[in-house]
Every structure is written in structure tokens, then in C-alpha cells.
Coordinates of C-alpha atoms and ligand atoms in Angstrom, one line a residue:
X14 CA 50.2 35.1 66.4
X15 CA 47.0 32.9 66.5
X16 CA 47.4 32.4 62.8
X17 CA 49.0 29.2 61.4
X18 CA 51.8 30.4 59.4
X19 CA 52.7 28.1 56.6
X20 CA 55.2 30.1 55.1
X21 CA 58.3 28.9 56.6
X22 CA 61.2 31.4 55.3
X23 CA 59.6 33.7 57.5
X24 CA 60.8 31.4 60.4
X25 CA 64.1 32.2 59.4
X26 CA 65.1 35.5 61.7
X27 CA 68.8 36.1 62.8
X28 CA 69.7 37.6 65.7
X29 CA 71.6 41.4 65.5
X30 CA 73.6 42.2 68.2
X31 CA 73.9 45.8 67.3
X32 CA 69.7 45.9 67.4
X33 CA 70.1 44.6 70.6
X34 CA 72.4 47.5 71.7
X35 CA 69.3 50.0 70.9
X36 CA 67.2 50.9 73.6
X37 CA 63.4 51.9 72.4
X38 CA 61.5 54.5 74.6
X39 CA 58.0 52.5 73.7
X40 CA 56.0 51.4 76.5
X41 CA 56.2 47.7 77.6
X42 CA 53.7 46.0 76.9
X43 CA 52.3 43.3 79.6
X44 CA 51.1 40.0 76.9
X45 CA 49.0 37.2 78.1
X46 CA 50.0 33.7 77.2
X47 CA 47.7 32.3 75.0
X48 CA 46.5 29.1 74.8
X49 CA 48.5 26.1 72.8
X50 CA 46.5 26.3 69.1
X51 CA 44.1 23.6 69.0
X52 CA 46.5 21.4 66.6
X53 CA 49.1 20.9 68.4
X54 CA 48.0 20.3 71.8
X55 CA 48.2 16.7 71.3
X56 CA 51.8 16.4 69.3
X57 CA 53.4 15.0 72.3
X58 CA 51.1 12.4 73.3
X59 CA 53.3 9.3 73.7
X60 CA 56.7 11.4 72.9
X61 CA 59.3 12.5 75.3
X62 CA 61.2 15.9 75.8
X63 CA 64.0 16.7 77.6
X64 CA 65.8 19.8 78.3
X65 CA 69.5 20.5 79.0
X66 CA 70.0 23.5 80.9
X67 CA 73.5 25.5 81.2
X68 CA 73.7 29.0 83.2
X69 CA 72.0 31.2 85.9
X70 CA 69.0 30.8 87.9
X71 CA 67.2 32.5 84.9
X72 CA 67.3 29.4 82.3
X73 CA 66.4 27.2 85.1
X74 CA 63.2 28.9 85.2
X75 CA 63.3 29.8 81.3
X76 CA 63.4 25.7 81.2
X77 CA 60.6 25.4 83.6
X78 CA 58.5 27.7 81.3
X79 CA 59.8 25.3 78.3
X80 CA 58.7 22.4 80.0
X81 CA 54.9 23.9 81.0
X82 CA 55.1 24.6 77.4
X83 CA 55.9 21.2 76.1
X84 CA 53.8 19.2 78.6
X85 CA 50.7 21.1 77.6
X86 CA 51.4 19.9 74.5
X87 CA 51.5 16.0 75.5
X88 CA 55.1 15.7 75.8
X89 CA 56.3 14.2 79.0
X90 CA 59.8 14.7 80.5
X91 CA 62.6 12.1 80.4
X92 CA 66.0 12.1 81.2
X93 CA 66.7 9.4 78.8
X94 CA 68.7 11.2 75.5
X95 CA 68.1 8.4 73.8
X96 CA 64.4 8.1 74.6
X97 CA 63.4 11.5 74.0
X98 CA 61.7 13.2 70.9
X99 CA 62.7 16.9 71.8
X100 CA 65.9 17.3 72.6
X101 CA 66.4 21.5 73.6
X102 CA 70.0 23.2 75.1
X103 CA 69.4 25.9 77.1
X104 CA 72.4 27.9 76.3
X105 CA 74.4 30.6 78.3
X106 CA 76.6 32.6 76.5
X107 CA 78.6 34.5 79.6
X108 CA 81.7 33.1 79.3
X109 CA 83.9 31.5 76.6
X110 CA 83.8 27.8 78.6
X111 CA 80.2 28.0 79.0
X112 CA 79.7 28.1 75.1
X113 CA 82.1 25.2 74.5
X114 CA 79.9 23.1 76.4
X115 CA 77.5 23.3 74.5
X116 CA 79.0 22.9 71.1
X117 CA 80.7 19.9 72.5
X118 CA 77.2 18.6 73.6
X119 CA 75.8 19.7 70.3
X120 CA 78.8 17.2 68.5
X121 CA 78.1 15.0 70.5
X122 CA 74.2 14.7 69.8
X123 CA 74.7 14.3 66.1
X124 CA 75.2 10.2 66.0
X125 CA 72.3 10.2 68.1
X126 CA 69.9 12.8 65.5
X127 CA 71.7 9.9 62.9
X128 CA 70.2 7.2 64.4
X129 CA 67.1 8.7 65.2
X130 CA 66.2 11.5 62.4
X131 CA 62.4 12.4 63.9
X132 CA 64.5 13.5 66.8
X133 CA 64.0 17.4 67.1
X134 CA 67.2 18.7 68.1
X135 CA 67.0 23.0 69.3
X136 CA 68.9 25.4 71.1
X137 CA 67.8 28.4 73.0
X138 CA 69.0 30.5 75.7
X139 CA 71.8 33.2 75.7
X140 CA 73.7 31.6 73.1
X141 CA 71.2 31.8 70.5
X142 CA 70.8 35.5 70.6
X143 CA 74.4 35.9 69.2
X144 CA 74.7 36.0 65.7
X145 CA 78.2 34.4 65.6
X146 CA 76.6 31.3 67.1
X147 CA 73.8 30.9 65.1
X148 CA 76.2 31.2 61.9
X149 CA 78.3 28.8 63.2
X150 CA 75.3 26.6 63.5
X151 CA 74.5 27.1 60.2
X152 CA 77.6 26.3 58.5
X153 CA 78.9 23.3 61.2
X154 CA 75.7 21.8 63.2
X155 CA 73.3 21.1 60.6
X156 CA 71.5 18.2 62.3
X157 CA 70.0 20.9 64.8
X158 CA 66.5 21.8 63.7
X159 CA 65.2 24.3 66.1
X160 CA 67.0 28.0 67.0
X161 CA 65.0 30.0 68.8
X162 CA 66.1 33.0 71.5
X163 CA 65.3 34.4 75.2
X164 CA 62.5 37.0 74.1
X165 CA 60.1 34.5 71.8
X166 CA 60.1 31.5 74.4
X167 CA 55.9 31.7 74.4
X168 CA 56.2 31.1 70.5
X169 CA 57.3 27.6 70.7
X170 CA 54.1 25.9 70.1
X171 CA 54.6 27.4 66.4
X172 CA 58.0 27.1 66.2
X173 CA 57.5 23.3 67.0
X174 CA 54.9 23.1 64.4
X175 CA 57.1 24.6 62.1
X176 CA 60.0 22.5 62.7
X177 CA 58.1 19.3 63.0
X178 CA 57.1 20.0 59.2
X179 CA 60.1 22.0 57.5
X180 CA 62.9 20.0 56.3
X181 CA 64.6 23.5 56.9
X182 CA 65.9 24.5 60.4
X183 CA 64.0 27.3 61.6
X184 CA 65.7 30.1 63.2
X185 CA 63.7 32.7 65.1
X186 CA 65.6 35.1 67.5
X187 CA 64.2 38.7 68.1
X188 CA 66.9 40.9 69.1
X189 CA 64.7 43.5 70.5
X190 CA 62.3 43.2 73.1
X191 CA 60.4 45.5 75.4
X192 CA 57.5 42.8 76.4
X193 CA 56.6 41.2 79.5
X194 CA 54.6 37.5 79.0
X195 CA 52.4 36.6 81.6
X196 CA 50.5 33.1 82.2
X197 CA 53.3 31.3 80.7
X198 CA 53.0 27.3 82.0
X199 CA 55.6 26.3 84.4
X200 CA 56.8 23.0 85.6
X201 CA 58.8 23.7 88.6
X202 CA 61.1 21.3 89.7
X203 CA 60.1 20.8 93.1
X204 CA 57.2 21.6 95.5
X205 CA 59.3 23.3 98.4
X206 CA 61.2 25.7 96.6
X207 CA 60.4 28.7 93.4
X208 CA 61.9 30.7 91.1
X209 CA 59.9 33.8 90.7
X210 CA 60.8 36.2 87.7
X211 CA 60.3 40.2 89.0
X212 CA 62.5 41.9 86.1
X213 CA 63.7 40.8 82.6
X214 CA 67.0 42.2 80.5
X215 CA 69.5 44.3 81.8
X216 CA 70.1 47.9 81.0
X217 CA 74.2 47.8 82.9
X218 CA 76.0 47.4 80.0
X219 CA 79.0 46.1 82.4
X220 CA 81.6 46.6 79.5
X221 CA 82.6 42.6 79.7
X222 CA 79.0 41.8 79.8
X223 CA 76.9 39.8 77.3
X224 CA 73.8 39.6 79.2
X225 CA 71.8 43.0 78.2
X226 CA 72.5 42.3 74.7
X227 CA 70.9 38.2 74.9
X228 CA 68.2 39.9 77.7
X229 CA 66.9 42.6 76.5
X230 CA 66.2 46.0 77.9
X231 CA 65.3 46.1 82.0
X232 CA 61.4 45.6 82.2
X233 CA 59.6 44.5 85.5
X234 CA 56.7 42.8 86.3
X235 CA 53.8 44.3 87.5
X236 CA 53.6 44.2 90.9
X237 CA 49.8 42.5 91.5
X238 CA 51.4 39.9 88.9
X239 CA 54.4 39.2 91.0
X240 CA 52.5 39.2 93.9
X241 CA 49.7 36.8 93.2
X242 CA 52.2 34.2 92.3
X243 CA 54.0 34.1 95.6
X244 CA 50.3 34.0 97.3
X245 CA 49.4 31.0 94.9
X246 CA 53.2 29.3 95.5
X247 CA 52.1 30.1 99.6
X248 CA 48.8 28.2 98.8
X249 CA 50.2 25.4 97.1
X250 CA 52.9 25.3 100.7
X251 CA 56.0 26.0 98.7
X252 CA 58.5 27.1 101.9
X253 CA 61.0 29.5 99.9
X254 CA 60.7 31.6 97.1
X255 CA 64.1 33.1 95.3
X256 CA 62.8 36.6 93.0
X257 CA 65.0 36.8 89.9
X258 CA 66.3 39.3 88.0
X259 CA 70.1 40.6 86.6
X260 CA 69.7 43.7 88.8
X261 CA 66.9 43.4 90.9
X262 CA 67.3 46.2 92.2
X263 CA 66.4 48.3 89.4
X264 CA 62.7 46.6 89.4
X265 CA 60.1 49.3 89.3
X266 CA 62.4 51.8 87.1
X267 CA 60.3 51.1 84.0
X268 CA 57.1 51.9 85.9
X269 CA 55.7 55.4 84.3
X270 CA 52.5 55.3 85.6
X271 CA 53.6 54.6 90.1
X272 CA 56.5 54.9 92.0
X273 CA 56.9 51.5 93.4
X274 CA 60.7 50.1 93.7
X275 CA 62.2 47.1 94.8
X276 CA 61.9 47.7 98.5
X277 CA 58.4 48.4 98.0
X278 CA 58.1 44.9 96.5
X279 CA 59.7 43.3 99.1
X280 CA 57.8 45.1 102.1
X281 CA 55.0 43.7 100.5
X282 CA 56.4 40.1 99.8
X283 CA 57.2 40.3 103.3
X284 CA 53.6 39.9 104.3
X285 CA 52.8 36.8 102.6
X286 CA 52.7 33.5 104.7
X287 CA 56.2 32.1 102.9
X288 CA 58.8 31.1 104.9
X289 CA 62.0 32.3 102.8
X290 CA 62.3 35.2 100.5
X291 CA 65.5 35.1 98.9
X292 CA 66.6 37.7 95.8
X293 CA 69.5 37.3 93.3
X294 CA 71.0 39.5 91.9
X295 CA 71.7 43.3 93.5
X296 CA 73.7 45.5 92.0
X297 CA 75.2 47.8 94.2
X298 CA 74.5 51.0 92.1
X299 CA 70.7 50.9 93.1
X300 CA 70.7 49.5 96.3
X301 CA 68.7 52.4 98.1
X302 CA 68.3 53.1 102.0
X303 CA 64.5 52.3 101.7
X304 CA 65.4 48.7 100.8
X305 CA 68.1 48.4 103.7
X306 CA 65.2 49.3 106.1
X307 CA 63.0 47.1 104.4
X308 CA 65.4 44.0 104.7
X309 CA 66.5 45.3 108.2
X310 CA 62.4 44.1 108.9
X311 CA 63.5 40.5 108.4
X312 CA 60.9 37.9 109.3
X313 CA 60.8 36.0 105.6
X314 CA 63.3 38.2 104.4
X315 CA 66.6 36.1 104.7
X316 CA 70.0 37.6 105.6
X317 CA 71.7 36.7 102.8
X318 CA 73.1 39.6 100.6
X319 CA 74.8 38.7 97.1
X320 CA 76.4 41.9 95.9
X321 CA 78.9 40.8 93.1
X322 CA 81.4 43.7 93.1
X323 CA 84.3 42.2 90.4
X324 CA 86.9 44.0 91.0
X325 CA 88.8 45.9 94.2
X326 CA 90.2 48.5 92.1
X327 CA 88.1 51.9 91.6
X328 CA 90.1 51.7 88.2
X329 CA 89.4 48.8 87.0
X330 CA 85.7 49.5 88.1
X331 CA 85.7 52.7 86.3
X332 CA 86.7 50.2 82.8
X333 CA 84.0 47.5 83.6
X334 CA 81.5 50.3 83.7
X335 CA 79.9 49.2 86.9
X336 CA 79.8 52.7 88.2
X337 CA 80.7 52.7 91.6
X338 CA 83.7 52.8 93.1
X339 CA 85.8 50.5 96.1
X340 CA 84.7 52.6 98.7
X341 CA 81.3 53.4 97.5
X342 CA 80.7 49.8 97.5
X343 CA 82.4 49.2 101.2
X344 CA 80.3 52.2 101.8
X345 CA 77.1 50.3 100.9
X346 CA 78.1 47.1 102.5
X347 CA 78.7 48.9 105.7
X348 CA 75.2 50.6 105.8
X349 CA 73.5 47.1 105.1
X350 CA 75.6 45.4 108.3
X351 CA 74.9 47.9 110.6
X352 CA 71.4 48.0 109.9
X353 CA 71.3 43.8 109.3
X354 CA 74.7 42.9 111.8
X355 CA 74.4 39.1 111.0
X356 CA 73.9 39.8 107.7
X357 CA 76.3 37.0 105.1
X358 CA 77.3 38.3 102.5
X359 CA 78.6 36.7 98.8
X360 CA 79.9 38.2 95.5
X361 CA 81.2 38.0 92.0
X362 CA 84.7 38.7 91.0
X363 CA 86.6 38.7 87.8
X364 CA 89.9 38.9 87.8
X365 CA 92.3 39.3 85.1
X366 CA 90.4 42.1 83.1
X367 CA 91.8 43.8 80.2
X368 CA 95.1 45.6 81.3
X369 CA 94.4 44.6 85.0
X370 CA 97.9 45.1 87.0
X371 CA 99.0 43.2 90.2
X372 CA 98.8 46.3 92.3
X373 CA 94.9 46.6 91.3
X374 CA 94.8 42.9 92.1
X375 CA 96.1 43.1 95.1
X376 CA 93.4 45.6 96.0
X377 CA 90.6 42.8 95.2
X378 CA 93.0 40.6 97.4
X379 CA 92.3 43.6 100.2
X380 CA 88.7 44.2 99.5
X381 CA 88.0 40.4 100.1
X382 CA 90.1 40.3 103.5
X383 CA 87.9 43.5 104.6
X384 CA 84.5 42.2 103.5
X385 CA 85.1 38.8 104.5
X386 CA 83.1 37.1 102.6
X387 CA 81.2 33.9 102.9
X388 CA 81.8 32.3 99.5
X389 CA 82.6 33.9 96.4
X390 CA 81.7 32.9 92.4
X391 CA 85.3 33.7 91.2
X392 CA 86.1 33.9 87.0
X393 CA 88.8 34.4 84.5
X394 CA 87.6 37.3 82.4
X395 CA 86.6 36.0 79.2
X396 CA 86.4 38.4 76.0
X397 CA 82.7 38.1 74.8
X398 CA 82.3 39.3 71.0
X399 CA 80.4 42.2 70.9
X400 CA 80.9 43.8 74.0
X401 CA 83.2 46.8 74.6
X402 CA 85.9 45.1 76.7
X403 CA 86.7 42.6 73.7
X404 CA 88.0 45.3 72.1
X405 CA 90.5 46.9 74.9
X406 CA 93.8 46.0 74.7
X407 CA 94.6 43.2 76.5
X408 CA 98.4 42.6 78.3
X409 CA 98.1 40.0 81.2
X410 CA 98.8 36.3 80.2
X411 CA 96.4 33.4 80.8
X412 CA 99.6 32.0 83.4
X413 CA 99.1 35.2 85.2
X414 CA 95.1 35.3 85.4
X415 CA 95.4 31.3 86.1
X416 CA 97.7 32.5 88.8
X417 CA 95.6 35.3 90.0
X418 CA 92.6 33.2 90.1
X419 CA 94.4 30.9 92.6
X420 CA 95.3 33.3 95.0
X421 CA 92.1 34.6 95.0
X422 CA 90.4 31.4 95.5
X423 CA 93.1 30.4 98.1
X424 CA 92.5 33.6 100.2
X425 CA 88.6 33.2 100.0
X426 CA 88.8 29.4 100.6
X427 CA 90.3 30.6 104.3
X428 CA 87.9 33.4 105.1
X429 CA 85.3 30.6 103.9
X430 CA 86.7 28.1 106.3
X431 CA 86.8 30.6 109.2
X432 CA 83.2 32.1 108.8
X433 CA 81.6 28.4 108.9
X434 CA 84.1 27.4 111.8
X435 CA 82.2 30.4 113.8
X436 CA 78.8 28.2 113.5
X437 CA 80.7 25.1 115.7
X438 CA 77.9 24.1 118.0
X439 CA 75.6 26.5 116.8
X440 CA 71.7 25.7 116.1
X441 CA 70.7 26.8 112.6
X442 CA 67.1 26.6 111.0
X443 CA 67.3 24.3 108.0
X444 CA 65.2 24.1 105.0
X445 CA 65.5 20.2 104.0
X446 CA 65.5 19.6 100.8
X447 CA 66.1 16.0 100.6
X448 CA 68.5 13.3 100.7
X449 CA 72.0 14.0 100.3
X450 CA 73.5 13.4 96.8
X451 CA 76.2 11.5 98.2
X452 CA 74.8 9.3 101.4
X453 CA 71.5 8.4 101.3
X454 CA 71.4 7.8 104.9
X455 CA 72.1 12.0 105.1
X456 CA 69.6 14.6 104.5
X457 CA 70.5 17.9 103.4
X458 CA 69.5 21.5 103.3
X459 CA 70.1 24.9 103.7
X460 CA 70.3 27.5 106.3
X461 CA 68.9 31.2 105.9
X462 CA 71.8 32.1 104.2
X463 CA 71.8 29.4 101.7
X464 CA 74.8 27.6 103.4
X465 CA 74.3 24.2 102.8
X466 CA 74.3 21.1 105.9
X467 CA 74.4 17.6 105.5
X468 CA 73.1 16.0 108.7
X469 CA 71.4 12.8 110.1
X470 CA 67.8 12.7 111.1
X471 CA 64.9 10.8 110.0
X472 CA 63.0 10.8 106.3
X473 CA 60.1 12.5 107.6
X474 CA 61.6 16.0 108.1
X475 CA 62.3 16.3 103.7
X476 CA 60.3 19.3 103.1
X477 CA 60.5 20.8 106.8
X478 CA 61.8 23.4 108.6
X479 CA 64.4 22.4 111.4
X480 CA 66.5 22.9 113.5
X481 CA 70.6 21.1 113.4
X482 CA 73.2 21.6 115.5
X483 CA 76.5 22.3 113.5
X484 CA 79.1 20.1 114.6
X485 CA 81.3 19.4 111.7
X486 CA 82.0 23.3 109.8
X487 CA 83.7 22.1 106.0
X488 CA 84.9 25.4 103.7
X489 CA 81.7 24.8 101.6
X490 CA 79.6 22.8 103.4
X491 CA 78.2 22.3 107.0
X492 CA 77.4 19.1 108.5
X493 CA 75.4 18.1 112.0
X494 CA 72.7 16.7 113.7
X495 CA 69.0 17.4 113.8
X496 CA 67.5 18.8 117.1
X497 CA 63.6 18.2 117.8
X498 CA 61.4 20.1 119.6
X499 CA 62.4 18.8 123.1
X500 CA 65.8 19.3 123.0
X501 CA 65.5 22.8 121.5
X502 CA 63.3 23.6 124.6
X503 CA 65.9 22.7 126.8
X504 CA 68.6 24.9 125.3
X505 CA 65.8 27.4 125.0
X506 CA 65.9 28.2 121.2
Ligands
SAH612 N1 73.6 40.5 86.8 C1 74.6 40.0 87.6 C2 75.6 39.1 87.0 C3 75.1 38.0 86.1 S1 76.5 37.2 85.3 C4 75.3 41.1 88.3 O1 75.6 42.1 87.7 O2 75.6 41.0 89.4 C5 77.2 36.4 86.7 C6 78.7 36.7 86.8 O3 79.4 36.3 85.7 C7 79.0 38.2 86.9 O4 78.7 38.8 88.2 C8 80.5 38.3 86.6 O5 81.2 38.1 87.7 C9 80.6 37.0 85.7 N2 80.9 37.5 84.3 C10 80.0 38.1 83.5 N3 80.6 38.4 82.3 C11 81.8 37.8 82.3 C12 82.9 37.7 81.4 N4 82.9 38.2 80.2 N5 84.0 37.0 81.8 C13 84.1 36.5 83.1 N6 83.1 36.6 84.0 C14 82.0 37.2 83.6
SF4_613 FE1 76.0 41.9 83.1 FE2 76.4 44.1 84.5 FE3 74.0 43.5 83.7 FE4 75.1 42.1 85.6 S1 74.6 44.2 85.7 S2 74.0 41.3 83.8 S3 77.2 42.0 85.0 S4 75.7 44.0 82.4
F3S614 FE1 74.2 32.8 81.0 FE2 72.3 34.1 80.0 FE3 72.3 33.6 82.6 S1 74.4 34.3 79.5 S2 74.4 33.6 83.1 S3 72.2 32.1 81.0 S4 71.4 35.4 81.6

């Protein structure tokens, strides 16, 4: 790859969902970033990028790498479309709305690529690894330039060469991918909080699911590698650290040559001088007893459990492909509280799967009254090409998913309510973050279990630890008043 290649049709590769399907035995192989080829680490100078990001907590990072990328290049960031130079979508591809967005965005940024034709226009992310999208691309969007996929982000000095000279667009999206890039630049977004990658792809194949076929295969970091960045991010005084993956708790599974899992990783994150250690996201398949007792340890380890389960029905399970069943799953989540009692917990749900009846709805309904959730991410199911679910048969009308979907959110909505109500007049650590979007005379942050509290105190506590009494509970957020040192002494906190 350190060669210029000046052969542009070779920039032209499609993605292949069915490649993507096929799961190679070969080793991963851990690559080191290497550096930005002497000719283009001064492209940017004077030019401006900026980067639209849709999805999960994995293209915000992704977009952070894009940006270490870019500014190493001389491009600075903007939020300007109409200043910028490099204009890159981060796509997600999990749902059918998510995609529209970005069409719409990409209609939208023609006049603008009109009026400005230097403008590099690219899209990356999910969507690009679907071949449907890219051929749509071709034939409809032919103002964007760039097309390049999840697996081949460390290529875009080249790529930008590339599309900075051809008149073509260049398309290169490798459907297959069994590496691991490390050293990649990052601009993170802020100083207090991190995204830290532990596992690429995802090896589920949920049956809705278009994420293992845009990820990859399941490959983790190496554990000195994952470590040393949350030692550096300590250094620098970063206070929380989120690890990503789709199933965290499969990190390690790739390993052939030690037996080191997921709660091994965390009992050793747990030692390093950070102040929040959060994870997202656990599937409840591999979430073993050693990483209960690991958790159970607290200290940086927050107790705040994601564990999407989708559906209430062992049937409907049993079609996603998510291979547990209801009471497995209420099996699991019981062993975490007793072993973590003030443990919060969130999830996932889809309703309105392919051939999903009321009866098996109305066992989500029940499921969600006995785990009593926090908050919940609630969806439509929406048929993603490729996967095996687009292909089941399909009964239940959009009214009665719509329909679903509202007594679902209604029922969560008063659990939601009820669980923050409990905090009335309780004292709760916060991480502040800053100023509240809304009131600038209100800071906000977020407790251990990433609920999040408005509250009024002075400037000087952004990027501090503290403590505020609740005295307001909303059903999504919290609000109340800080609590120094003195006070907290005399309650005896
Ligand atoms: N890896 C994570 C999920 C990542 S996708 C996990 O397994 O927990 C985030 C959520 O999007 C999923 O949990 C699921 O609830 C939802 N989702 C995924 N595919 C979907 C689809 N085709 N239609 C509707 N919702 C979907
Ligand atoms: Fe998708 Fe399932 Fe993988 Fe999550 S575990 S990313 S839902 S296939
Ligand atoms: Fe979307 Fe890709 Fe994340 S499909 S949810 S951006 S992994």
C-alpha cells in the first residue's frame, strides 16, 4: 500500500454481500497504520473537512479516526457545508429510515457540489458496504466522488489522492475483512469522555441484522493494545471511557494463542486510574459468570447493563436467531442483580417482526413489566436486503406495528417515570459534561448509569465529578442541584 497507484480502474471495487456472508478461518492479522505518504500530507492546508455522522457509537469513533486522518493531512474541521472542501456521510444501514436520511442529505448536497465542483463529496460507513446502495449511487448520485467502506477506512490518504485527480468516482469497498488496524489518528471529540474500540464485525447473524455483513467477521483487539490506550486516555485525564463492540462479549473468542475473555479485560481495565468504565453492547448469549463477578467488583466499573433482548417471545427469538430464550435471558438478568442489586438495566426491542402475533407481543409487553427497565431503544422492524428475515413472510400491517410500537413505548415511558421518581431527593455522582443544550445557565451530565441531570451550579465544575441532589425526576431526564463538599459532609455522603 505504500505504492502510488496511478491506475485508477483499480479504485473501482464493489462491495458483495454474499462475500461478506463467508467466514475465512485465516488468522487476523494485527496492521500498523502507516504514515500519511509524503505527497499528500499537505493537501489540506488551507481546506476544510467536515463529516456527517449517522448511526451507533461505532461511526462516531469510525469519524474520529476519519478526522485524525484528514487533519494529518492539513485539513481542518468546520461545520460550515458551505465552507468545507471534503464533505464525507458516515452512513448506517440498520434500518430502512436511517438510509433515507442519507439519500435525502445526499439530494440535497448536489446544488451545493454545483456551485462548488472542487468540493469532494464521499460516503462511507454501513451503507456503503451494500451493493444496492452503491448501485444506486452510481445510476442516481453522480456528483458523489468518493465511496469507500468500514474495513479500508486507513486507505483514505490514497483514496483522496485518487479522487482529488480522477474525473471518475472511485469506489473501494472490501467485503471481506479479518484485519485489525492499529495506530490509526483520532480526533476525539472531547477531553473528558472516549470511545475505545475492543472488537470489530459481528459473527450473530441476528436474522434481521445487517451489521455482520457491513462489519465484518468478530475480531478483537489485542489486549496490551486496548489497554495502553485507556492508560494514555488516564494520562491525558479523560474521566470515562465507553469500550465498543456489537457483542462485546464475545472479545477474546478469536484469540488462538491465550484464553483471555471479556471479563479478563475488564478486571484488568478495572485497575487503571479512570473514573468510568462503561461497555456497549452485550449480548446475552456470552455473558459468562466470570464477567458477573468481575462487574460485581465495581469501583470504575459502572452499574449500568445494556442487554438488548428484542423480543419477549422464545418464538419469535428462536426466528431472529438470537439464541436464547425469554427465560434464559430473565435467567441471566437475575444472576447479574443479585450479584450487582442496584444494577440499571436498558435494552433493544423490535417489535413487529415477520409473522409476529399479538399474543407473542404481549409477552414483550410482560417481559418489560418484569425487567423493569430503565429506558428502552424501541424499533419497527425493518426488512434489510440481504438478510434472512427479508425473505420470511411477512403478515402484520404497518397500522398494527405503528400500534404496537405505542404501546410499547407507552408502557416503558411509565416504568421510566417510576424508576427516576425513586431517585427524589437522592445524591447522585455526576460526570458534567457541560452546559445544557437548552439553558445555558444549566449544566448537565450524567450519573453512573448514564441517566442524564440538568442542574444549577457554577461553570467551574464542567469536567468534574459531583455530587446533585435529584429534586425534579422527568421520564428521560433528571434535574437538581449541585451539593459541595460541605454539605455532603453533613448528610454524610
Ligand atoms: N449489536 C447490538 C445491536 C446493534 S444494532 C446487539 O446485538 O445488541 C442496534 C439495535 O438496532 C438492535 O439491538 C436492534 O434492536 C435494532 N435493529 C437491528 N436491525 C434492525 C432491523 N432490521 N429493524 C429494526 N431494528 C433493528
Ligand atoms: Fe446485529 Fe445480532 Fe450482531 Fe447485534 S448481535 S450486530 S443485532 S447480528
Ligand atoms: Fe448503523 Fe453500522 Fe452502527 S449499520 S448501527 S452504523 S454498525
Amino acid at each position: 500500500m505504500s505504492q502510488k497507484v496511478k491506475d485508477y480502474s483499480q479504485y473501482f471495487i464493489a462491495p458483495d454481500l454474499k462475500a461478506a456472508k463467508k467466514r475465512g478461518k485465516e488468522e487476523i492479522q494485527v496492521l500498523q497504520f502507516e504514515q500519511i505518504p509524503e505527497n499528500m500530507r499537505q493537501v489540506g492546508q488551507g481546506k476544510k473537512y467536515l463529516i456527517q455522522t449517522y448511526g451507533c457509537q461505532m461511526n462516531v469513533h469510525d469519524s474520529e479516526t476519519i478526522a485524525g486522518i484528514l487533519e494529518q493531512m492539513g485539513y481542518t474541521a468546520t461545520e460550515e457545508e458551505q465552507e468545507a472542501d471534503i464533505i464525507l456521510l458516515n452512513t448506517c444501514a440498520i434500518r430502512e429510515n436511517a438510509e433515507d436520511k442519507v439519500f435525502g442529505g445526499l439530494g440535497r448536497l448536489k446544488r451545493l457540489k454545483l456551485e462548488k465542483p472542487d468540493l469532494i463529496l464521499g460516503v462511507c460507513g454501513c451503507m456503503s458496504q451494500e451493493e444496492s446502495v452503491v448501485n444506486r449511487i452510481l445510476q442516481s448520485y453522480q456528483h458523489v466522488d468518493l465511496i469507500f467502506g468500514t474495513h479500508n477506512i486507513h486507505r483514505l490518504p490514497y483514496l483522496l489522492q485518487n479522487a482529488l485527480f480522477s474525473k471518475e468516482m472511485v469506489v473501494e469497498v472490501w467485503s471481506k475483512e479479518g484485519d485489525v488496524v492499529e495506530n490509526m489518528p483520532k480526533v476525539r471529540t472531547d477531553g473528558l469522555r472516549a470511545w475505545v474500540n475492543i472488537m470489530y464485525g459481528c459473527d450473530k447473524f441476528c436474522t434481521y441484522c445487517i451489521v455482520p455483513y457491513t462489519r465484518g467477521k468478530e475480531r478483537s483487539r489485542r489486549p496490551e493494545d486496548v489497554l495502553n490506550e485507556i492508560r494514555d486516555l488516564a494520562r491525558k485525564g479523560y474521566q470515562e471511557v465507553t469500550l465498543l463492540g456489537q457483542n462485546v462479549n464475545a472479545y477474546g473468542k478469536d484469540f488462538t494463542d491465550i484464553n483471555y475473555r471479556f471479563g479478563d479485560l475488564m478486571d484488568d481495565v478495572r485497575k487503571i486510574g479512570i473514573p468510568r468504565v462503561r461497555f456497549t453492547t452485550s449480548h446475552p448469549r456470552d455473558f459468562d459468570d466470570h464477567l458477573i463477578e468481575v462487574l460485581a467488583k465495581r469501583g470504575n466499573l459502572v452499574e449500568h447493563i445494556h442487554l438488548p433482548v428484542q423480543s419477549g417471545s422464545s418464538a419469535v427469538l428462536k426466528m431472529m436467531a438470537r439464541k436464547y430464550t425469554r427465560e434464559q435471558y430473565l435467567e441471566l438478568a437475575r444472576k447479574i442483580k443479585q450479584a450487582i442489586p442496584d444494577a440499571v438495566f436498558t435494552t433493544d426491542i423490535i417489535v413487529g417482526f415477520p409473522g409476529e402475533t399479538e399474543e407473542q407481543f404481549q409477552e414483550t409487553l410482560s417481559l418489560v413489566e418484569e425487567m423493569q427497565y430503565d429506558s428502552a431503544f424501541t424499533f419497527i422492524y425493518s426488512p434489510r436486503e440481504g438478510t434472512p428475515a427479508a425473505k420470511m413472510k411477512d403478515d402484520v400491517p404497518m397500522e398494527v406495528k405503528k400500534e404496537r410500537l405505542q404501546r410499547l413505548n407507552d408502557l416503558q415511558n411509565e416504568i421510566s417515570r417510576k424508576k427516576n421518581e425513586a431517585l427524589r431527593g437522592q445524591i447522585v455522582e455526576v460526570l458534567v459534561e457541560g452546559e445544557s443544550k437548552k439553558n445555558a445557565n444549566v449544566l448537565s451530565g450524567r450519573t453512573r448509569t448514564n441517566k442524564l441531570v440538568n442542574f444549577t451550579g457554577p461553570k467551574h465544575l464542567i469536567g468534574k465529578l459531583v455530587h446533585v441532589r435529584i429534586d425534579e425526576p422527568q421520564t428521560w431526564t433528571l434535574k437538581g442541584v449541585w451539593v459541595d463538599q460541605e454539605q455532603l459532609a453533613q448528610v454524610g455522603v
